[in-house]
Short mmCIF file of C-alpha atoms (C1' of nucleotides) in Angstrom, two decimals:
data_model
loop_
_atom_site.label_atom_id
_atom_site.label_comp_id
_atom_site.label_asym_id
_atom_site.label_seq_id
_atom_site.Cartn_x
_atom_site.Cartn_y
_atom_site.Cartn_z
CA MET B 1 99.56 103.05 43.22
CA SER B 2 96.41 103.20 45.27
CA ASP B 3 95.51 104.78 48.56
CA ALA B 4 92.54 104.63 50.90
CA VAL B 5 90.59 107.16 48.87
CA ASP B 6 91.02 105.17 45.67
CA ALA B 7 89.60 102.21 47.54
CA ILE B 8 86.66 104.26 48.77
CA ILE B 9 85.91 105.55 45.29
CA GLY B 10 86.15 102.02 43.95
CA GLN B 11 83.60 100.86 46.49
CA TRP B 12 81.20 103.61 45.56
CA THR B 13 81.61 102.89 41.87
CA LYS B 14 80.63 99.30 42.48
CA GLU B 15 77.79 100.03 44.86
CA ARG B 16 76.32 103.04 43.09
CA PRO B 17 77.39 102.99 39.41
CA ASP B 18 74.92 105.78 38.73
CA LEU B 19 77.05 108.15 40.82
CA THR B 20 80.31 107.40 39.01
CA GLU B 21 80.33 110.68 37.13
CA ASP B 22 79.83 112.65 40.35
CA LEU B 23 82.63 111.07 42.35
CA TRP B 24 85.53 113.12 41.01
CA PRO B 25 85.45 115.75 43.79
CA VAL B 26 86.09 113.00 46.31
CA GLN B 27 89.53 112.53 44.82
CA VAL B 28 90.45 115.93 46.16
CA LEU B 29 88.16 116.58 49.10
CA GLY B 30 88.28 113.05 50.46
CA ARG B 31 92.05 113.17 50.46
CA LEU B 32 92.10 116.61 52.03
CA GLN B 33 89.79 115.42 54.76
CA ARG B 34 91.94 112.38 55.34
CA LEU B 35 95.19 114.32 55.25
CA GLY B 36 93.71 116.70 57.75
CA ARG B 37 93.15 113.83 60.14
CA VAL B 38 96.59 112.36 59.59
CA LEU B 39 98.38 115.68 60.01
CA ASP B 40 96.34 116.55 63.05
CA LYS B 41 97.34 113.29 64.70
CA GLU B 42 100.98 113.65 63.68
CA PHE B 43 101.29 117.22 64.94
CA ARG B 44 99.36 116.44 68.09
CA THR B 45 101.72 113.60 68.95
CA PHE B 46 104.71 115.74 68.10
CA ALA B 47 103.50 118.47 70.43
CA ALA B 48 102.55 116.06 73.20
CA ARG B 49 106.09 114.65 73.25
CA ARG B 50 107.20 118.17 74.14
CA GLY B 51 104.55 118.66 76.80
CA LEU B 52 102.33 120.89 74.68
CA GLU B 53 98.79 120.80 73.42
CA LEU B 54 98.30 121.48 69.71
CA GLY B 55 96.11 124.47 70.52
CA GLU B 56 98.83 125.81 72.77
CA VAL B 57 101.41 125.56 69.99
CA ASP B 58 98.98 127.48 67.85
CA VAL B 59 98.90 130.34 70.34
CA LEU B 60 102.66 130.29 70.92
CA THR B 61 103.56 130.45 67.24
CA THR B 62 100.92 133.04 66.45
CA LEU B 63 102.37 135.30 69.13
CA GLN B 64 105.94 134.64 68.10
CA ARG B 65 105.47 135.38 64.43
CA SER B 66 103.58 138.57 65.24
CA GLY B 67 106.95 139.99 66.27
CA PRO B 68 107.88 142.16 69.27
CA PRO B 69 106.42 142.77 71.73
CA TYR B 70 104.98 139.28 71.19
CA ALA B 71 101.55 140.26 72.41
CA LEU B 72 98.14 140.12 70.75
CA PRO B 73 94.57 140.70 71.90
CA ALA B 74 92.60 137.54 72.60
CA GLY B 75 90.36 138.27 69.65
CA ALA B 76 93.27 138.12 67.21
CA LEU B 77 94.31 134.72 68.52
CA LEU B 78 90.73 133.56 68.19
CA LYS B 79 90.59 134.39 64.50
CA ALA B 80 94.04 133.06 63.72
CA ALA B 81 93.21 129.77 65.39
CA MET B 82 89.77 129.48 63.81
CA VAL B 83 88.17 128.47 67.10
CA THR B 84 85.51 129.96 69.35
CA SER B 85 86.07 132.38 72.18
CA GLY B 86 85.61 129.77 74.86
CA ALA B 87 88.44 127.72 73.44
CA ILE B 88 90.86 130.66 73.49
CA THR B 89 89.96 131.55 77.07
CA ASN B 90 90.66 128.00 78.15
CA ARG B 91 93.94 127.86 76.27
CA ILE B 92 95.14 131.10 77.79
CA ASP B 93 94.13 129.87 81.24
CA ARG B 94 96.19 126.73 80.85
CA MET B 95 99.14 128.48 79.28
CA GLU B 96 99.14 131.17 81.92
CA ALA B 97 99.31 128.45 84.57
CA LYS B 98 102.28 126.95 82.73
CA GLY B 99 103.99 130.31 82.61
CA LEU B 100 104.02 130.41 78.81
CA VAL B 101 101.96 133.57 78.41
CA GLU B 102 100.50 136.30 80.60
CA ARG B 103 97.39 138.42 80.36
CA VAL B 104 98.11 142.13 80.13
CA ARG B 105 95.33 144.68 80.42
CA GLU B 106 95.73 148.02 78.75
CA GLU B 107 96.98 150.66 81.12
CA GLY B 108 96.06 154.29 80.89
CA GLY B 109 93.67 155.39 78.19
CA GLY B 110 93.56 152.10 76.29
CA ASP B 111 90.51 149.98 75.57
CA ARG B 112 89.83 148.24 78.83
CA ARG B 113 87.80 145.49 77.24
CA THR B 114 90.75 144.01 75.38
CA VAL B 115 93.15 141.65 77.04
CA ARG B 116 96.53 141.35 75.44
CA ILE B 117 98.17 137.95 75.62
CA ARG B 118 101.92 138.27 75.87
CA LEU B 119 104.61 135.65 75.47
CA THR B 120 106.69 135.31 78.61
CA GLU B 121 110.44 134.84 78.48
CA HIS B 122 109.90 131.14 79.08
CA GLY B 123 107.22 130.98 76.42
CA HIS B 124 109.55 132.65 73.98
CA GLU B 125 112.29 130.09 74.56
CA VAL B 126 109.89 127.17 74.32
CA THR B 127 108.53 128.50 71.03
CA CYS B 128 111.97 128.95 69.49
CA GLU B 129 113.00 125.42 70.34
CA TYR B 130 109.69 124.06 69.18
CA MET B 131 109.75 125.79 65.81
CA ALA B 132 113.19 124.47 64.93
CA ALA B 133 112.14 120.91 65.68
CA HIS B 134 108.77 121.35 64.01
CA LEU B 135 110.20 122.65 60.73
CA ALA B 136 112.69 119.78 60.62
CA ASN B 137 109.80 117.38 61.13
CA GLU B 138 107.78 119.01 58.36
CA ALA B 139 110.70 118.81 55.94
CA ARG B 140 111.00 115.12 56.76
CA MET B 141 107.29 114.59 56.13
CA LEU B 142 107.57 116.10 52.65
CA SER B 143 110.86 114.46 51.76
CA GLU B 144 109.23 111.94 49.43
CA LEU B 145 107.29 114.60 47.60
CA GLY B 146 110.27 116.81 46.81
CA ARG B 147 110.59 120.55 46.66
CA GLU B 148 109.34 121.02 43.11
CA GLU B 149 106.11 119.08 43.45
CA SER B 150 105.57 120.69 46.84
CA ASP B 151 105.57 124.09 45.18
CA ARG B 152 103.07 123.02 42.55
CA LEU B 153 100.89 121.41 45.18
CA ALA B 154 101.05 124.54 47.32
CA ALA B 155 99.84 126.64 44.41
CA SER B 156 96.73 124.53 43.93
CA LEU B 157 96.03 124.47 47.63
CA ARG B 158 96.27 128.23 47.79
CA LYS B 159 93.82 128.54 44.94
CA LEU B 160 91.44 126.29 46.82
CA LEU B 161 91.80 128.21 50.07
CA GLU B 162 91.18 131.45 48.24
CA SER B 163 88.04 130.09 46.64
CA PHE B 164 86.87 129.22 50.15
CA GLY B 165 87.38 132.81 51.19
CA ASP B 166 90.47 132.23 53.33
CA THR B 167 92.22 135.26 51.94
CA SER B 168 94.18 136.69 54.83
CA ILE B 169 94.82 136.67 58.53
CA GLY B 170 93.20 139.95 59.55
CA MET C 1 97.17 136.38 45.04
CA SER C 2 97.79 135.73 48.68
CA ASP C 3 96.09 133.64 51.31
CA ALA C 4 96.37 133.28 55.05
CA VAL C 5 99.34 130.93 54.77
CA ASP C 6 101.27 133.39 52.61
CA ALA C 7 100.67 135.96 55.32
CA ILE C 8 101.90 133.55 57.98
CA ILE C 9 105.04 132.74 56.02
CA GLY C 10 105.62 136.44 55.48
CA GLN C 11 105.42 137.06 59.20
CA TRP C 12 107.92 134.31 59.93
CA THR C 13 110.29 135.59 57.29
CA LYS C 14 110.31 138.99 58.93
CA GLU C 15 110.51 137.76 62.50
CA ARG C 16 113.01 134.94 61.97
CA PRO C 17 114.96 135.57 58.73
CA ASP C 18 117.33 132.76 59.69
CA LEU C 19 114.50 130.26 59.18
CA THR C 20 113.55 131.47 55.69
CA GLU C 21 115.12 128.51 53.95
CA ASP C 22 113.24 126.06 56.18
CA LEU C 23 109.77 127.51 55.70
CA TRP C 24 108.90 125.88 52.38
CA PRO C 25 107.09 122.86 53.90
CA VAL C 26 104.64 125.25 55.52
CA GLN C 27 103.36 126.17 52.07
CA VAL C 28 101.97 122.66 51.80
CA LEU C 29 101.40 121.46 55.34
CA GLY C 30 100.11 124.74 56.67
CA ARG C 31 97.56 124.88 53.90
CA LEU C 32 96.59 121.26 54.41
CA GLN C 33 96.08 121.90 58.10
CA ARG C 34 94.01 124.97 57.34
CA LEU C 35 91.99 123.26 54.64
CA GLY C 36 91.32 120.44 57.05
CA ARG C 37 89.77 122.91 59.45
CA VAL C 38 87.74 124.65 56.77
CA LEU C 39 86.43 121.43 55.26
CA ASP C 40 85.64 120.00 58.66
CA LYS C 41 83.56 123.04 59.50
CA GLU C 42 81.84 123.07 56.10
CA PHE C 43 80.94 119.38 56.21
CA ARG C 44 79.89 119.57 59.82
CA THR C 45 77.49 122.40 59.09
CA PHE C 46 76.22 120.61 56.02
CA ALA C 47 75.50 117.49 58.05
CA ALA C 48 73.97 119.42 60.94
CA ARG C 49 71.45 121.03 58.60
CA ARG C 50 70.26 117.50 57.87
CA GLY C 51 70.16 116.45 61.51
CA LEU C 52 73.33 114.40 61.39
CA GLU C 53 76.66 114.46 63.17
CA LEU C 54 79.74 114.30 60.96
CA GLY C 55 80.82 111.08 62.66
CA GLU C 56 77.42 109.60 61.98
CA VAL C 57 77.69 110.42 58.28
CA ASP C 58 81.03 108.67 58.36
CA VAL C 59 79.44 105.49 59.67
CA LEU C 60 76.48 105.69 57.31
CA THR C 61 78.56 106.11 54.17
CA THR C 62 81.11 103.51 55.21
CA LEU C 63 78.31 100.97 55.60
CA GLN C 64 76.59 102.00 52.40
CA ARG C 65 79.64 101.76 50.19
CA SER C 66 80.54 98.39 51.66
CA GLY C 67 77.59 97.04 49.66
CA PRO C 68 74.92 94.51 50.67
CA PRO C 69 74.12 93.48 53.32
CA TYR C 70 75.28 96.92 54.49
CA ALA C 71 76.78 95.53 57.67
CA LEU C 72 80.30 95.71 59.08
CA PRO C 73 81.92 94.75 62.38
CA ALA C 74 82.53 97.66 64.74
CA GLY C 75 86.26 97.24 64.31
CA ALA C 76 86.06 97.91 60.58
CA LEU C 77 84.17 101.14 61.19
CA LEU C 78 86.75 102.11 63.75
CA LYS C 79 89.61 101.81 61.28
CA ALA C 80 87.75 103.46 58.44
CA ALA C 81 86.88 106.42 60.61
CA MET C 82 90.37 106.71 62.14
CA VAL C 83 88.96 107.12 65.63
CA THR C 84 89.21 105.17 68.87
CA SER C 85 86.90 102.40 69.99
CA GLY C 86 85.08 104.57 72.50
CA ALA C 87 84.07 106.99 69.76
CA ILE C 88 82.59 104.22 67.62
CA THR C 89 80.65 102.77 70.51
CA ASN C 90 79.13 106.17 71.23
CA ARG C 91 78.29 106.79 67.61
CA ILE C 92 76.57 103.43 67.28
CA ASP C 93 74.64 104.08 70.48
CA ARG C 94 73.35 107.38 69.16
CA MET C 95 72.60 106.06 65.69
CA GLU C 96 70.83 103.02 67.06
CA ALA C 97 68.63 105.33 69.10
CA LYS C 98 67.85 107.25 65.92
CA GLY C 99 66.99 104.06 64.12
CA LEU C 100 69.76 104.51 61.54
CA VAL C 101 71.66 101.31 62.33
CA GLU C 102 71.23 98.21 64.46
CA ARG C 103 73.63 95.96 66.29
CA VAL C 104 73.57 92.39 65.07
CA ARG C 105 75.42 89.65 66.94
CA GLU C 106 76.63 86.64 65.05
CA GLU C 107 74.24 83.73 65.30
CA GLY C 108 75.29 80.11 65.26
CA GLY C 109 78.99 79.31 65.02
CA GLY C 110 80.21 82.83 64.37
CA ASP C 111 82.66 84.84 66.45
CA ARG C 112 80.58 86.01 69.37
CA ARG C 113 82.94 88.85 70.19
CA THR C 114 82.19 90.75 67.02
CA VAL C 115 79.16 92.99 66.71
CA ARG C 116 78.03 93.72 63.21
CA ILE C 117 76.57 97.17 62.62
CA ARG C 118 73.86 97.04 60.00
CA LEU C 119 72.15 99.83 58.14
CA THR C 120 68.42 99.87 58.76
CA GLU C 121 65.96 100.58 55.97
CA HIS C 122 65.63 104.10 57.30
CA GLY C 123 69.40 104.48 57.52
CA HIS C 124 69.72 103.34 53.95
CA GLU C 125 67.28 105.95 52.70
CA VAL C 126 68.89 108.72 54.72
CA THR C 127 72.30 107.80 53.34
CA CYS C 128 71.14 107.79 49.72
CA GLU C 129 69.59 111.21 50.04
CA TYR C 130 72.58 112.52 51.89
CA MET C 131 75.12 111.31 49.34
CA ALA C 132 73.36 112.96 46.45
CA ALA C 133 73.30 116.31 48.22
CA HIS C 134 76.83 115.90 49.50
CA LEU C 135 78.33 115.18 46.09
CA ALA C 136 76.55 118.18 44.63
CA ASN C 137 77.98 120.30 47.41
CA GLU C 138 81.49 118.96 46.82
CA ALA C 139 81.26 119.70 43.10
CA ARG C 140 80.23 123.23 43.96
CA MET C 141 83.17 123.61 46.33
CA LEU C 142 85.61 122.65 43.58
CA SER C 143 83.92 124.61 40.83
CA GLU C 144 86.56 127.34 40.83
CA LEU C 145 89.40 124.85 40.65
CA GLY C 146 88.10 122.98 37.63
CA ARG C 147 88.24 119.33 36.74
CA GLU C 148 91.70 119.29 35.22
CA GLU C 149 93.52 120.95 38.10
CA SER C 150 91.52 118.84 40.51
CA ASP C 151 92.95 115.73 38.91
CA ARG C 152 96.51 117.01 39.15
CA LEU C 153 95.94 118.07 42.73
CA ALA C 154 94.47 114.69 43.58
CA ALA C 155 97.55 112.96 42.22
CA SER C 156 99.88 114.89 44.47
CA LEU C 157 97.64 114.38 47.48
CA ARG C 158 97.60 110.65 46.85
CA LYS C 159 101.38 110.61 46.70
CA LEU C 160 101.46 112.41 50.02
CA LEU C 161 98.97 110.07 51.63
CA GLU C 162 100.93 107.10 50.40
CA SER C 163 104.15 108.46 51.84
CA PHE C 164 102.33 108.74 55.15
CA GLY C 165 101.45 105.06 54.96
CA ASP C 166 97.76 105.53 54.19
CA THR C 167 97.79 102.85 51.53
CA SER C 168 94.44 101.14 51.81
CA ILE C 169 91.31 100.64 53.84
CA GLY C 170 91.92 97.21 55.28
"C1'" DT Q 1 73.69 163.76 78.65
"C1'" DG Q 2 71.32 159.50 78.35
"C1'" DT Q 3 70.14 155.45 75.52
"C1'" DT Q 4 71.08 151.88 72.37
"C1'" DT Q 5 74.13 149.12 69.77
"C1'" DT Q 6 78.28 147.03 69.11
"C1'" DT Q 7 82.59 144.95 70.62
"C1'" DA Q 8 85.80 142.06 73.63
"C1'" DT Q 9 86.16 138.68 76.77
"C1'" DC Q 10 84.68 135.35 80.07
"C1'" DT Q 11 81.40 131.68 82.03
"C1'" DC Q 12 79.41 127.35 81.86
"C1'" DA Q 13 76.76 123.31 80.59
"C1'" DA Q 14 76.47 120.04 76.81
"C1'" DC Q 15 78.87 117.32 73.61
"C1'" DG Q 16 82.16 114.07 71.25
"C1'" DT Q 17 86.64 112.12 71.55
"C1'" DT Q 18 90.44 110.05 73.86
"C1'" DG Q 19 92.81 106.49 76.23
"C1'" DA Q 20 93.21 103.29 79.77
"C1'" DG Q 21 91.00 99.53 81.73
"C1'" DA Q 22 87.31 95.94 82.05
"C1'" DT Q 23 84.82 92.24 79.89
"C1'" DT Q 24 84.11 88.46 77.18
"C1'" DA Q 25 85.40 85.42 73.51
"C1'" DT Q 26 88.81 83.04 70.48
"C1'" DC Q 27 93.15 80.97 69.48
"C1'" DA Q 28 97.70 78.66 70.39
"C1'" DA Q 29 100.54 75.81 73.19
"C1'" DG Q 30 101.37 72.63 76.40
"C1'" DC O 1 91.61 70.37 78.82
"C1'" DT O 2 93.85 73.84 81.05
"C1'" DT O 3 96.74 78.00 80.71
"C1'" DG O 4 98.13 82.15 78.59
"C1'" DA O 5 97.96 85.32 74.97
"C1'" DT O 6 95.39 87.76 71.58
"C1'" DA O 7 91.27 90.08 69.84
"C1'" DA O 8 86.69 92.69 69.76
"C1'" DT O 9 83.88 95.54 72.11
"C1'" DC O 10 82.26 98.27 75.87
"C1'" DT O 11 82.83 101.39 80.09
"C1'" DC O 12 84.05 105.58 82.06
"C1'" DA O 13 86.52 109.57 83.70
"C1'" DA O 14 89.27 113.32 81.84
"C1'" DC O 15 89.80 116.61 78.35
"C1'" DG O 16 89.08 120.38 74.82
"C1'" DT O 17 85.72 122.51 72.06
"C1'" DT O 18 81.32 124.47 71.10
"C1'" DG O 19 77.76 127.78 71.48
"C1'" DA O 20 74.67 130.45 73.98
"C1'" DG O 21 74.54 133.71 77.42
"C1'" DA O 22 76.64 137.03 80.83
"C1'" DT O 23 79.51 140.93 81.81
"C1'" DA O 24 81.47 145.10 80.97
"C1'" DA O 25 83.43 148.68 78.14
"C1'" DA O 26 83.28 151.55 74.08
"C1'" DA O 27 81.00 153.66 70.23
"C1'" DA O 28 76.94 155.53 67.90
"C1'" DC O 29 73.04 158.09 68.18
"C1'" DA O 30 69.45 161.00 69.93
#
DNA sequence: TGTTTTTATCTCAACGTTGAGATTATCAAG
DNA sequence: CTTGATAATCTCAACGTTGAGATAAAAACA
């Protein structure tokens, strides 16, 4: 049983034996980095087959899971997506052109700086269909790992995320 | 104990109770996706502070760990980095301008299509310094997780990578 | 009230990657 | 020794993100 990261660590051990004792974090972080790439590619392809950008899916699902009225200020989307403001503006522009979301400015006495991004009827339907397919795909991806090991793995990953300060959405 | 992914799952459970049973993969894949982002940002910043692009570090370390003569064909770098050919060409261009690597064409009877990318003396030094600092940083990042749990975590991650077909470098 | 600071979003040029196509070289078959 | 297919690299336009700055509104303070 050996993956790409084992091979990488083996190469380092041979090339720099003096670092052998310091290589253990690579077992985790190297794999996380690599898994990040693999998942990103997988999800991107999955989304593209349905005519969506990965960043767009991000916005759609964030709005959907926020519950009625399926609208959030741009700033909230920005934080949830962990991207910069320019990226969110561009995404909204594209998605508005596709009819997936619409910009809604506060009427009356509200804060007129904030722009609420609201899921359209069409966007809502697209998101529902997408989520069903996406969850099925995710279950398939983890089929070899099994439910029990997935739970244990999730616990360690949470611990790691927490230690990185990723403690909540807000 | 609750992280951003717990919050996300909680939102979905409330908004779409019918999907509750199907949300378990998100515990793993959602966190992996998120960790990918976090690590990418962390490593990118770390590299930037030392005047390097993350993709450039990728090339440097791949060459270094390949051992003497610290030279690989462009295609090998391409696969190791999991990027397209255009990206590698650009990286090599930049790094050649910085004096980190040099393009070496096969002399004599070799395959004249292949271009070997070789670490320069300067590139070699930069890589050595970088690796030492990088490994120290990685150890720090995992300090809260501990060695033992890191090993268990690594085992599950390897299983996952293998099930995704990421079995070796070549 | 007027001034300053902070907050929310948008603008835009620079940057790196993608992905298709071009180029050049090797290999296999006739 | 051609012909055709495969392989390695480079070219280049399109794309999404970044990050600094602009704009405008709200809040804090004098």
